[in-house]
XYZ file of C-alpha atoms in Angstrom:
658
model
C -17.786 -7.053 -26.644
C -14.050 -7.548 -26.578
C -12.481 -8.304 -29.930
C -12.076 -12.006 -30.772
C -8.499 -13.013 -31.596
C -7.777 -15.778 -34.101
C -5.828 -18.747 -32.839
C -5.814 -21.283 -35.673
C -2.520 -22.910 -36.619
C -2.796 -21.644 -40.195
C -2.973 -18.039 -39.043
C -0.120 -18.475 -36.603
C 2.095 -19.386 -39.539
C 1.415 -15.942 -41.004
C 2.501 -14.008 -37.914
C 5.694 -12.035 -38.478
C 7.843 -11.234 -35.467
C 7.888 -7.664 -34.206
C 11.591 -7.387 -35.009
C 10.923 -8.369 -38.631
C 8.062 -5.881 -38.920
C 10.292 -3.032 -37.785
C 12.447 -3.562 -40.844
C 9.974 -4.743 -43.464
C 7.610 -1.833 -44.117
C 6.634 -1.174 -47.719
C 7.210 2.226 -49.343
C 3.569 3.350 -49.320
C 0.592 3.077 -47.013
C -1.419 1.001 -49.471
C 1.403 -1.396 -50.345
C 1.877 -2.067 -46.630
C -1.875 -2.605 -46.211
C -1.811 -5.169 -49.021
C 0.881 -7.085 -47.139
C -1.136 -6.993 -43.904
C -4.290 -8.203 -45.674
C -2.348 -11.178 -47.034
C -1.001 -12.013 -43.567
C -4.168 -11.442 -41.516
C -7.177 -11.666 -43.866
C -9.628 -12.753 -41.167
C -8.383 -10.626 -38.264
C -10.707 -7.781 -37.266
C -9.679 -4.467 -38.837
C -12.536 -2.193 -37.733
C -15.345 -2.137 -35.189
C -17.983 0.535 -35.730
C -21.523 1.077 -34.504
C -24.568 0.458 -36.655
C -27.743 2.576 -36.603
C -28.795 0.871 -33.346
C -25.509 1.672 -31.618
C -24.283 -1.938 -31.712
C -20.676 -2.626 -32.709
C -20.208 -4.498 -35.978
C -16.867 -6.001 -37.008
C -15.099 -5.863 -40.368
C -12.139 -8.149 -41.074
C -9.115 -7.120 -43.132
C -10.189 -9.054 -46.210
C -13.582 -7.319 -46.227
C -12.154 -3.888 -45.431
C -9.648 -4.148 -48.263
C -12.397 -5.150 -50.683
C -14.414 -2.100 -49.585
C -11.334 0.113 -50.006
C -10.895 -1.236 -53.538
C -14.564 -0.586 -54.291
C -14.231 2.978 -53.001
C -11.086 3.462 -55.098
C -12.818 2.146 -58.226
C -15.804 4.383 -57.476
C -13.622 7.482 -57.102
C -11.866 6.638 -60.351
C -15.213 6.191 -62.137
C -16.276 9.773 -61.342
C -13.066 11.259 -62.684
C -10.835 11.586 -59.605
C -7.265 11.132 -60.794
C -3.724 10.710 -59.479
C -2.422 13.792 -57.662
C -5.887 15.302 -57.148
C -6.972 16.667 -53.753
C -10.444 15.725 -52.497
C -12.073 17.446 -49.524
C -13.288 15.174 -46.691
C -15.554 16.681 -44.031
C -16.697 14.029 -41.565
C -16.282 12.775 -38.006
C -15.187 9.391 -36.627
C -16.735 6.587 -38.663
C -15.519 3.636 -40.699
C -16.234 5.413 -44.010
C -13.476 7.913 -43.226
C -10.754 5.280 -43.520
C -12.409 3.749 -46.601
C -12.441 7.146 -48.326
C -8.895 7.942 -47.251
C -7.440 4.622 -48.389
C -9.617 4.560 -51.497
C -8.120 7.877 -52.582
C -4.588 6.754 -51.713
C -5.098 3.612 -53.807
C -5.470 5.674 -56.987
C -2.749 8.176 -56.067
C -5.133 10.953 -54.978
C -5.051 12.683 -51.581
C -7.413 14.432 -49.198
C -7.924 17.717 -47.373
C -9.791 16.575 -44.234
C -11.669 18.240 -41.390
C -14.361 17.375 -38.844
C -18.029 18.362 -38.788
C -17.431 21.137 -36.246
C -15.820 23.227 -38.981
C -17.192 26.705 -39.725
C -18.253 27.622 -43.252
C -15.451 30.212 -43.397
C -12.704 27.673 -42.627
C -14.384 25.135 -44.913
C -14.086 27.626 -47.772
C -10.339 27.912 -47.156
C -9.780 24.153 -46.894
C -11.647 23.361 -50.114
C -10.700 26.547 -51.935
C -6.940 26.763 -51.392
C -6.197 23.377 -53.080
C -9.031 23.978 -55.616
C -10.983 20.831 -54.737
C -13.416 19.776 -57.461
C -14.844 17.002 -55.249
C -15.724 16.891 -51.562
C -17.057 14.094 -49.352
C -19.555 15.366 -46.751
C -21.016 13.508 -43.789
C -24.517 15.020 -43.794
C -26.891 17.799 -44.829
C -25.554 20.176 -42.208
C -22.151 20.135 -43.919
C -23.832 20.641 -47.288
C -25.538 23.750 -45.905
C -22.120 25.138 -44.972
C -20.874 24.567 -48.514
C -23.893 26.444 -49.860
C -23.112 29.390 -47.565
C -19.712 29.840 -49.247
C -20.621 28.610 -52.718
C -19.272 31.782 -54.342
C -15.833 31.106 -52.818
C -15.607 27.592 -54.310
C -15.535 28.002 -58.104
C -13.658 24.712 -58.626
C -16.147 22.540 -56.717
C -18.258 20.415 -59.086
C -19.409 17.270 -57.284
C -20.339 16.359 -53.719
C -20.407 12.854 -52.249
C -22.894 12.483 -49.379
C -22.145 9.777 -46.786
C -25.656 10.292 -45.410
C -28.259 11.274 -48.004
C -28.964 15.007 -48.132
C -32.326 16.275 -46.942
C -34.616 17.107 -49.862
C -34.814 20.822 -49.082
C -31.030 21.202 -48.804
C -30.412 19.043 -51.869
C -32.760 21.245 -53.903
C -30.590 24.272 -53.100
C -27.473 22.428 -54.299
C -28.558 22.121 -57.935
C -25.260 23.667 -59.080
C -23.459 20.518 -57.942
C -23.620 16.870 -58.850
C -24.777 15.153 -55.634
C -23.759 11.505 -55.274
C -24.980 9.256 -52.454
C -22.280 7.103 -50.868
C -24.188 3.837 -51.244
C -24.832 4.535 -54.928
C -21.172 5.387 -55.430
C -20.043 2.167 -53.749
C -22.403 0.168 -55.975
C -20.763 1.806 -58.978
C -17.389 0.841 -57.536
C -18.445 -2.786 -57.161
C -19.557 -2.956 -60.789
C -16.404 -1.228 -62.027
C -14.206 -3.589 -60.024
C -16.112 -6.627 -61.302
C -15.353 -5.561 -64.863
C -11.671 -4.915 -64.121
C -10.622 -6.838 -60.959
C -6.937 -5.873 -61.098
C -7.321 -2.155 -61.837
C -6.826 -0.928 -58.252
C -3.922 -3.258 -57.484
C -2.255 -1.904 -60.619
C -2.806 1.663 -59.421
C -1.417 0.858 -55.961
C 1.710 -0.567 -57.602
C 2.364 2.859 -59.167
C 2.514 4.551 -55.759
C 5.741 6.208 -54.588
C 7.001 7.147 -51.133
C 6.972 10.867 -51.983
C 3.366 10.884 -53.244
C 1.235 13.343 -51.268
C -1.243 11.594 -48.976
C -2.938 14.564 -47.347
C -3.012 18.321 -46.909
C -3.945 18.981 -43.281
C -4.954 22.552 -42.584
C -4.094 23.993 -39.200
C -6.731 25.742 -37.114
C -5.888 29.147 -38.537
C -6.391 31.068 -35.295
C -4.014 33.819 -36.389
C -5.024 34.080 -40.039
C -5.685 31.938 -43.105
C -5.182 28.204 -42.357
C -1.869 26.696 -43.434
C -1.970 23.480 -45.458
C 0.631 20.988 -44.212
C 1.644 18.595 -47.006
C 2.392 15.059 -45.830
C 3.373 12.086 -47.972
C 3.632 8.288 -47.780
C 7.187 8.521 -46.465
C 6.078 10.619 -43.487
C 3.490 8.089 -42.360
C 5.230 4.802 -43.163
C 8.275 5.970 -41.204
C 6.145 6.778 -38.146
C 4.337 3.437 -38.329
C 7.681 1.649 -38.312
C 9.304 3.908 -35.695
C 6.365 3.481 -33.321
C 7.147 -0.236 -33.056
C 10.425 0.600 -31.317
C 8.544 2.083 -28.353
C 5.148 0.302 -28.409
C 4.698 -3.350 -29.373
C 1.711 -3.147 -31.733
C 0.552 -6.504 -33.117
C -2.498 -8.170 -34.646
C -3.650 -8.995 -31.110
C -4.215 -5.331 -30.207
C -7.382 -3.250 -30.278
C -7.208 0.553 -30.346
C -10.158 2.562 -29.110
C -10.192 5.707 -31.220
C -11.967 8.806 -29.914
C -9.958 11.759 -31.201
C -11.008 13.468 -34.454
C -9.940 11.137 -37.274
C -8.880 14.045 -39.472
C -6.379 15.238 -36.890
C -2.744 14.335 -37.551
C -2.277 12.490 -34.228
C -5.335 10.260 -34.589
C -4.659 9.742 -38.276
C -1.217 8.286 -37.699
C -2.642 6.059 -34.946
C -5.115 4.648 -37.478
C -2.228 3.822 -39.791
C -0.176 2.329 -36.937
C -3.126 0.050 -36.224
C -4.126 -0.895 -39.766
C -0.582 -1.342 -41.080
C 0.267 -3.740 -38.244
C -2.873 -5.877 -38.370
C -4.472 -4.453 -35.210
C -8.127 -3.481 -34.766
C -9.637 0.025 -34.740
C -12.799 0.581 -32.697
C -14.546 3.946 -33.052
C -16.005 5.821 -30.083
C -16.597 9.410 -28.954
C -15.077 11.524 -26.135
C -18.480 11.772 -24.444
C -18.620 10.624 -20.811
C -21.256 7.878 -20.765
C -20.595 6.788 -24.351
C -16.858 6.443 -23.771
C -17.189 4.582 -20.470
C -19.694 2.163 -22.017
C -17.451 1.579 -25.030
C -14.391 1.018 -22.830
C -16.276 -1.797 -21.109
C -17.666 -3.194 -24.345
C -14.518 -3.094 -26.478
C -11.939 -3.612 -23.702
C -9.100 -2.071 -25.744
C -5.462 -2.925 -25.233
C -4.389 0.502 -26.527
C -6.106 3.859 -26.134
C -5.218 7.376 -27.278
C -6.545 10.609 -25.795
C -5.665 14.255 -25.287
C -4.592 15.374 -21.778
C -7.982 16.961 -21.119
C -9.687 13.573 -21.417
C -7.165 11.819 -19.178
C -7.829 14.612 -16.687
C -11.606 14.116 -16.974
C -11.298 10.368 -16.330
C -9.059 11.097 -13.336
C -11.604 13.590 -11.955
C -14.406 11.066 -12.464
C -12.532 8.427 -10.454
C -12.031 10.872 -7.591
C -15.694 11.853 -7.576
C -16.768 8.220 -7.432
C -14.469 7.681 -4.447
C -15.834 10.780 -2.717
C -19.428 9.588 -3.111
C -18.570 6.529 -1.013
C -18.034 8.719 2.032
C -15.247 10.334 4.108
C -13.771 7.037 5.321
C -13.407 5.620 1.815
C -11.965 8.916 0.577
C -9.423 9.027 3.404
C -8.404 5.399 2.903
C -7.969 5.964 -0.824
C -5.840 9.044 -0.151
C -3.564 7.134 2.228
C -2.974 4.261 -0.179
C -2.516 6.638 -3.127
C 0.154 8.579 -1.245
C 2.010 5.359 -0.432
C 1.700 4.068 -4.015
C 2.996 7.377 -5.382
C 6.013 7.189 -3.069
C 6.654 3.576 -4.046
C 6.432 4.473 -7.734
C 9.038 7.184 -7.150
C 11.417 4.687 -5.551
C 10.819 2.248 -8.394
C 11.641 4.916 -10.988
C 14.893 5.767 -9.217
C 15.937 2.105 -9.190
C 14.982 1.633 -12.857
C 16.585 4.905 -14.078
C 13.221 6.280 -15.192
C 13.904 9.927 -14.446
C 15.565 12.061 -17.146
C 19.347 12.267 -16.831
C 20.804 15.640 -17.794
C 24.354 15.171 -16.501
C 25.339 11.499 -16.779
C 26.475 11.424 -13.158
C 25.767 8.324 -11.063
C 23.657 8.640 -7.900
C 24.332 5.456 -5.878
C 23.059 6.915 -2.599
C 19.702 7.807 -4.162
C 19.338 4.225 -5.354
C 20.301 2.853 -1.965
C 17.731 5.119 -0.317
C 15.095 3.989 -2.828
C 15.944 0.328 -2.266
C 15.418 0.597 1.485
C 12.400 2.857 0.977
C 10.585 0.204 -1.044
C 10.884 -2.246 1.823
C 8.230 -0.150 3.542
C 6.138 1.088 0.619
C 5.884 -1.984 -1.621
C 3.871 -4.226 0.775
C 1.405 -1.406 1.462
C 1.136 -0.612 -2.236
C 0.287 -4.234 -2.977
C -2.396 -4.107 -0.293
C -3.812 -0.895 -1.769
C -3.821 -2.490 -5.191
C -5.706 -5.522 -3.901
C -8.280 -3.472 -1.975
C -8.741 -0.475 -4.294
C -6.606 0.157 -7.357
C -7.120 -3.168 -9.157
C -10.884 -2.646 -8.961
C -10.584 0.771 -10.631
C -8.395 -0.642 -13.396
C -10.689 -3.630 -13.936
C -13.754 -1.395 -14.188
C -12.295 1.146 -16.620
C -9.485 -0.586 -18.501
C -9.766 -4.363 -17.975
C -7.356 -5.243 -20.812
C -5.464 -1.982 -21.334
C -1.735 -2.419 -21.873
C -1.046 1.279 -22.189
C -2.659 4.561 -23.104
C -1.073 7.339 -25.132
C -1.510 11.011 -24.318
C -0.781 13.535 -27.043
C -1.834 16.918 -28.356
C -0.764 18.854 -25.264
C 0.975 18.617 -21.904
C -0.235 15.942 -19.481
C -0.509 17.411 -15.991
C 2.123 15.999 -13.666
C -0.448 15.246 -10.957
C -2.587 13.252 -13.413
C 0.480 11.429 -14.736
C 1.503 10.502 -11.174
C -2.000 9.280 -10.350
C -2.249 6.843 -13.258
C 1.222 5.466 -12.558
C 0.374 4.935 -8.894
C -2.870 3.031 -9.532
C -1.306 0.848 -12.232
C -2.538 2.424 -15.475
C 0.355 3.003 -17.878
C -0.015 6.283 -19.797
C 2.712 7.124 -22.311
C 3.050 10.793 -23.162
C 3.972 11.620 -26.745
C 4.922 14.756 -28.626
C 4.742 16.208 -32.085
C 3.066 18.779 -34.286
C 1.207 18.651 -37.570
C 4.314 19.836 -39.426
C 6.245 16.819 -38.129
C 3.724 14.317 -39.316
C 3.019 14.581 -36.250
C 4.993 12.226 -33.971
C 8.528 13.086 -32.884
C 8.696 11.099 -29.663
C 6.732 8.799 -27.330
C 7.699 7.336 -23.983
C 8.938 3.768 -24.319
C 6.307 1.259 -23.201
C 8.965 -0.929 -21.571
C 10.970 1.919 -20.037
C 8.802 5.050 -19.645
C 10.920 7.971 -18.428
C 8.687 10.412 -16.551
C 8.822 14.203 -16.830
C 9.556 13.698 -20.533
C 7.599 13.054 -23.718
C 9.915 10.160 -24.428
C 13.023 9.589 -26.514
C 13.020 10.825 -30.103
C 12.085 8.238 -32.700
C 14.855 6.078 -34.105
C 16.055 7.856 -37.252
C 15.033 11.336 -36.061
C 17.551 14.033 -35.105
C 16.908 16.808 -32.586
C 18.833 19.799 -31.302
C 18.113 22.651 -28.907
C 19.262 26.129 -29.936
C 19.561 29.386 -28.021
C 18.425 32.792 -29.313
C 21.681 33.162 -31.299
C 21.284 29.753 -32.956
C 23.970 28.013 -30.883
C 23.647 24.320 -30.005
C 22.895 23.784 -26.326
C 23.991 20.905 -24.132
C 21.687 18.439 -22.320
C 19.912 20.190 -19.470
C 19.986 23.615 -21.149
C 16.754 25.280 -22.225
C 16.192 26.486 -25.788
C 14.046 26.098 -28.905
C 13.699 22.541 -30.204
C 14.555 21.785 -33.840
C 13.891 18.425 -35.477
C 14.961 16.644 -38.650
C 13.620 13.303 -39.814
C 11.597 11.327 -42.373
C 8.316 12.407 -40.733
C 8.851 16.153 -41.293
C 6.434 17.740 -43.784
C 7.240 18.570 -47.386
C 6.095 22.140 -46.703
C 3.027 24.367 -46.592
C 0.769 24.136 -49.636
C 1.573 26.870 -52.175
C 3.342 28.940 -49.527
C 7.134 28.781 -49.970
C 7.778 31.885 -47.855
C 5.937 30.482 -44.849
C 7.637 27.115 -45.375
C 11.059 28.793 -45.353
C 10.212 30.512 -42.053
C 10.040 27.163 -40.203
C 11.926 24.703 -42.431
C 15.593 25.346 -43.222
C 17.259 24.475 -46.515
C 18.850 21.441 -44.866
C 15.370 20.328 -43.659
C 15.542 21.239 -39.959
C 12.084 22.116 -38.624
C 11.813 24.884 -36.032
C 9.104 23.519 -33.721
C 8.699 26.771 -31.802
C 8.663 24.714 -28.596
C 10.998 25.439 -25.702
C 12.554 22.199 -24.507
C 15.373 20.525 -22.610
C 17.125 17.353 -23.808
C 18.462 14.596 -21.584
C 21.714 12.795 -22.373
C 19.542 10.047 -23.917
C 17.705 12.472 -26.235
C 14.540 12.377 -24.159
C 12.556 15.586 -24.522
C 11.189 17.662 -21.658
C 8.878 20.396 -22.894
C 8.845 23.758 -21.132
C 6.521 25.898 -23.254
C 6.002 27.658 -26.561
C 8.497 30.300 -27.670
C 5.705 32.516 -28.971
C 3.761 32.144 -25.689
C 6.638 33.354 -23.515
C 5.651 36.260 -21.269
C 8.329 38.897 -20.661
C 7.673 40.844 -17.472
C 8.587 44.479 -17.001
C 11.691 43.428 -15.080
C 12.893 41.302 -18.016
C 11.996 37.921 -16.491
C 10.860 35.307 -19.025
C 7.857 33.257 -17.926
C 6.433 30.179 -19.651
C 2.669 30.219 -19.009
C 1.952 26.556 -19.824
C 3.613 25.005 -16.717
C 1.810 27.550 -14.522
C -1.535 26.852 -16.176
C -1.011 23.105 -15.883
C -0.236 23.474 -12.185
C -3.334 25.585 -11.575
C -5.489 22.936 -13.242
C -4.364 20.448 -10.613
C -6.902 22.104 -8.323
C -10.207 20.262 -8.277
C -11.881 23.693 -8.314
C -10.119 25.039 -11.438
C -11.135 23.764 -14.863
C -8.837 26.008 -16.900
C -6.564 29.027 -16.578
C -4.919 31.651 -18.771
C -1.792 33.318 -17.387
C -1.216 36.956 -18.414
C 1.398 39.637 -17.774
C 3.286 40.716 -20.898
C 5.208 43.942 -20.062
C 3.635 44.073 -16.591
C 5.276 44.055 -13.165
C 3.690 40.751 -12.181
C 1.522 37.907 -13.435
C -2.260 37.738 -13.463
C -4.653 35.010 -14.590
C -8.106 34.333 -15.918
C -9.550 31.450 -13.906
C -12.285 29.221 -15.299
C -13.708 27.323 -12.330
C -15.041 23.798 -12.207
C -18.639 24.761 -11.506
C -19.674 21.280 -10.345
C -16.873 21.173 -7.774
C -17.600 24.719 -6.558
C -21.289 23.953 -6.225
C -20.533 20.829 -4.212
C -18.167 22.800 -1.945
C -20.791 25.519 -1.480
C -23.436 23.014 -0.396
C -21.079 21.239 2.009
C -20.009 24.542 3.606
C -23.357 26.399 3.521
C -22.071 29.064 1.132
C -24.856 31.231 -0.268
C -24.801 32.166 -3.957
C -27.335 33.720 -6.311
C -27.250 31.055 -9.050
C -24.897 28.561 -10.683
C -23.739 31.041 -13.327
C -22.621 33.570 -10.695
C -21.308 31.046 -8.189
C -17.740 32.247 -8.742
C -18.638 35.670 -7.322
C -19.408 34.393 -3.819
C -16.702 35.881 -1.505
C -16.062 32.548 0.234
C -15.507 30.818 -3.107
C -13.271 33.596 -4.414
C -11.149 33.143 -1.297
C -11.112 29.374 -1.897
C -9.762 29.918 -5.428
C -7.260 32.458 -4.099
C -5.901 29.908 -1.626
C -5.684 27.232 -4.339
C -3.749 29.592 -6.637
C -1.359 30.672 -3.873
C -0.710 27.112 -2.683
C -0.157 25.640 -6.147
C 2.046 28.343 -7.689
C 4.485 28.684 -4.826
C 8.193 28.210 -4.049
C 7.372 24.893 -2.357
C 6.289 23.607 -5.777
C 9.439 24.856 -7.487
C 8.217 28.202 -8.815
C 10.231 31.418 -8.648
C 8.939 34.502 -6.862
C 8.317 36.309 -10.177
C 6.093 33.398 -11.303
C 3.611 34.041 -8.508
C 0.048 34.867 -9.620
C -0.728 38.160 -7.884
C -4.318 38.618 -9.032
C -6.990 36.854 -11.031
C -10.467 37.210 -12.480
C -13.026 34.423 -12.530
C -14.686 33.774 -15.889
C -18.279 32.658 -15.449
C -18.471 30.177 -18.337
C -16.690 27.058 -19.571
C -14.151 27.203 -22.387
C -15.375 25.298 -25.448
C -13.726 23.570 -28.411
C -13.906 25.770 -31.489
C -14.238 28.877 -29.374
C -11.533 29.199 -26.715
C -10.032 25.724 -27.266
C -8.576 23.949 -30.282
C -9.569 20.413 -31.275
C -6.596 19.278 -29.149
C -8.047 21.165 -26.147
C -5.204 23.692 -26.260
C -5.816 27.354 -25.453
C -6.446 29.501 -28.530
C -4.703 32.492 -26.998
C -5.319 35.107 -29.738
C -9.048 34.313 -29.717
C -9.172 34.372 -25.917
C -7.404 37.735 -25.820
C -9.978 39.125 -28.244
C -13.067 37.505 -26.694
C -12.155 38.534 -23.145
C -10.504 41.841 -24.009
C -12.613 43.819 -21.545
C -12.051 41.368 -18.672
C -8.303 41.271 -19.369
C -8.001 45.061 -19.495
C -9.913 45.431 -16.226
C -7.717 42.791 -14.589
C -4.380 44.195 -15.753
C -5.340 47.784 -14.932
C -6.357 47.158 -11.331
């Protein structure tokens, strides 16, 4: 079901122009929400599934009433201004109600998803001394019980879903409160004092802490990033300069709601009167929800955009060799036409400021041949793909990692606009996003209005556009610091509030950012050459036979790699080419398939693709299992390198000592 949009004359009178919204944000999240509720009381705020899997809608007036009830309920059980409450749950409407309920009374949260381990949970609840935690289900309660001795401050637990009797019996040391019972208490409290929550919201200040988000902690104890109202309200306002978010939009949300990227997207939606629809990054579920909700805006990590791209290709391949060949021809033409269009529209990053009239003239004449064929390809093929997957999508946003160039090119060619963004938890998280109306490729967009950036070399000198160095950022979205850790804060945040991102980047003359890699991930070869592994790994993943890759070579003569194959693609290749293999798990050991991977690696990481000779992958080992979130991958699908080095220590040693 696509979201209904109001069209009555009375509601049209309430609509504020986008220009006015950019300059009229309130100082806190909840004060801005109050304004939106007054303007769009009957617009849909949330769409979430009921127990039967059917989407149910909640308008802004109803959502705000539920937020007030949650706030009154939290207040009734002793939660006070400045207090930190743990929140362990996945994507569901109650998450936003809890979050905004706490913000309404000046409290804040320490959130995480249900995939958390008991060890990390102990850190997240223990470091800020949480006396209250909200848990999604009994499984999360069991984790709390495992680390009960490490949580001396914890006194009461709110259960979104009622705890199982056996688990509840073991939790006698805590006061267990069912969510529905708590909300009923909130309703009664609010009925007795209708203005109490509005009065509390009025006390809110821009510097009030809204959340403490703990990083994954792959190299030690998790770090608690402190973010405040100012950080989020600024991003909500700045986002409007690059993406026109209005009450007519519907966001499909699939990323973990506790994560900084998805969290700010929820605020961008709610504080501009748009609709949030909750889904999951699970193949069939997501595809069904895309058809049902028909979002205008959609956020995902690069891995998901890659999975959707792979799915499209597989569907084309199933239709037979002729269809696959025809699709390839039209895609090649559309990609060429898109290149010409970018040249004419100045949508490549400019590092020098020099004019290139001959390139534009070449592009102008080039489009005379490519544009008609692209339109034909769109009519015959591409428009059908777009209509099936994203019938109303205006643009998608990719964040949380680098979007592969091949995937980026594909979506542009077929007519799906994907805007790559950039940031980190410590920066609230968003620093930049490509402009919806002028997306410059090979960048993660221009920095937000009001944000400053600079690129420094190893000696701390400012570098010019086009020069590579470590990116530093300063702006209203940058964190207040790490919770109770001034030394660690000082290591990344200078006294004049410049944040060292640790990312290697290049700036254009228009302050568009091109990311190169992570400073701490840089590999230094024995000959002194510096290699950024991320671009190499991204290139390797362009192969339909490679699911993931880890480039290695610190202090070695040359580079090596761990290759994680796409087992489905290898199995399909083996069947088509009569390759014998013992079983699916050992398919990567078949000599013919090893040679196939070898050819893919050599062809992709080659001088013809812009790589230097020292960046060549000389040898590799095939890992016979998929990388998984929480094990080898972070929630953002990024490689957890320290864990990988430890988990595959034997394989790495054997590879590097060949």
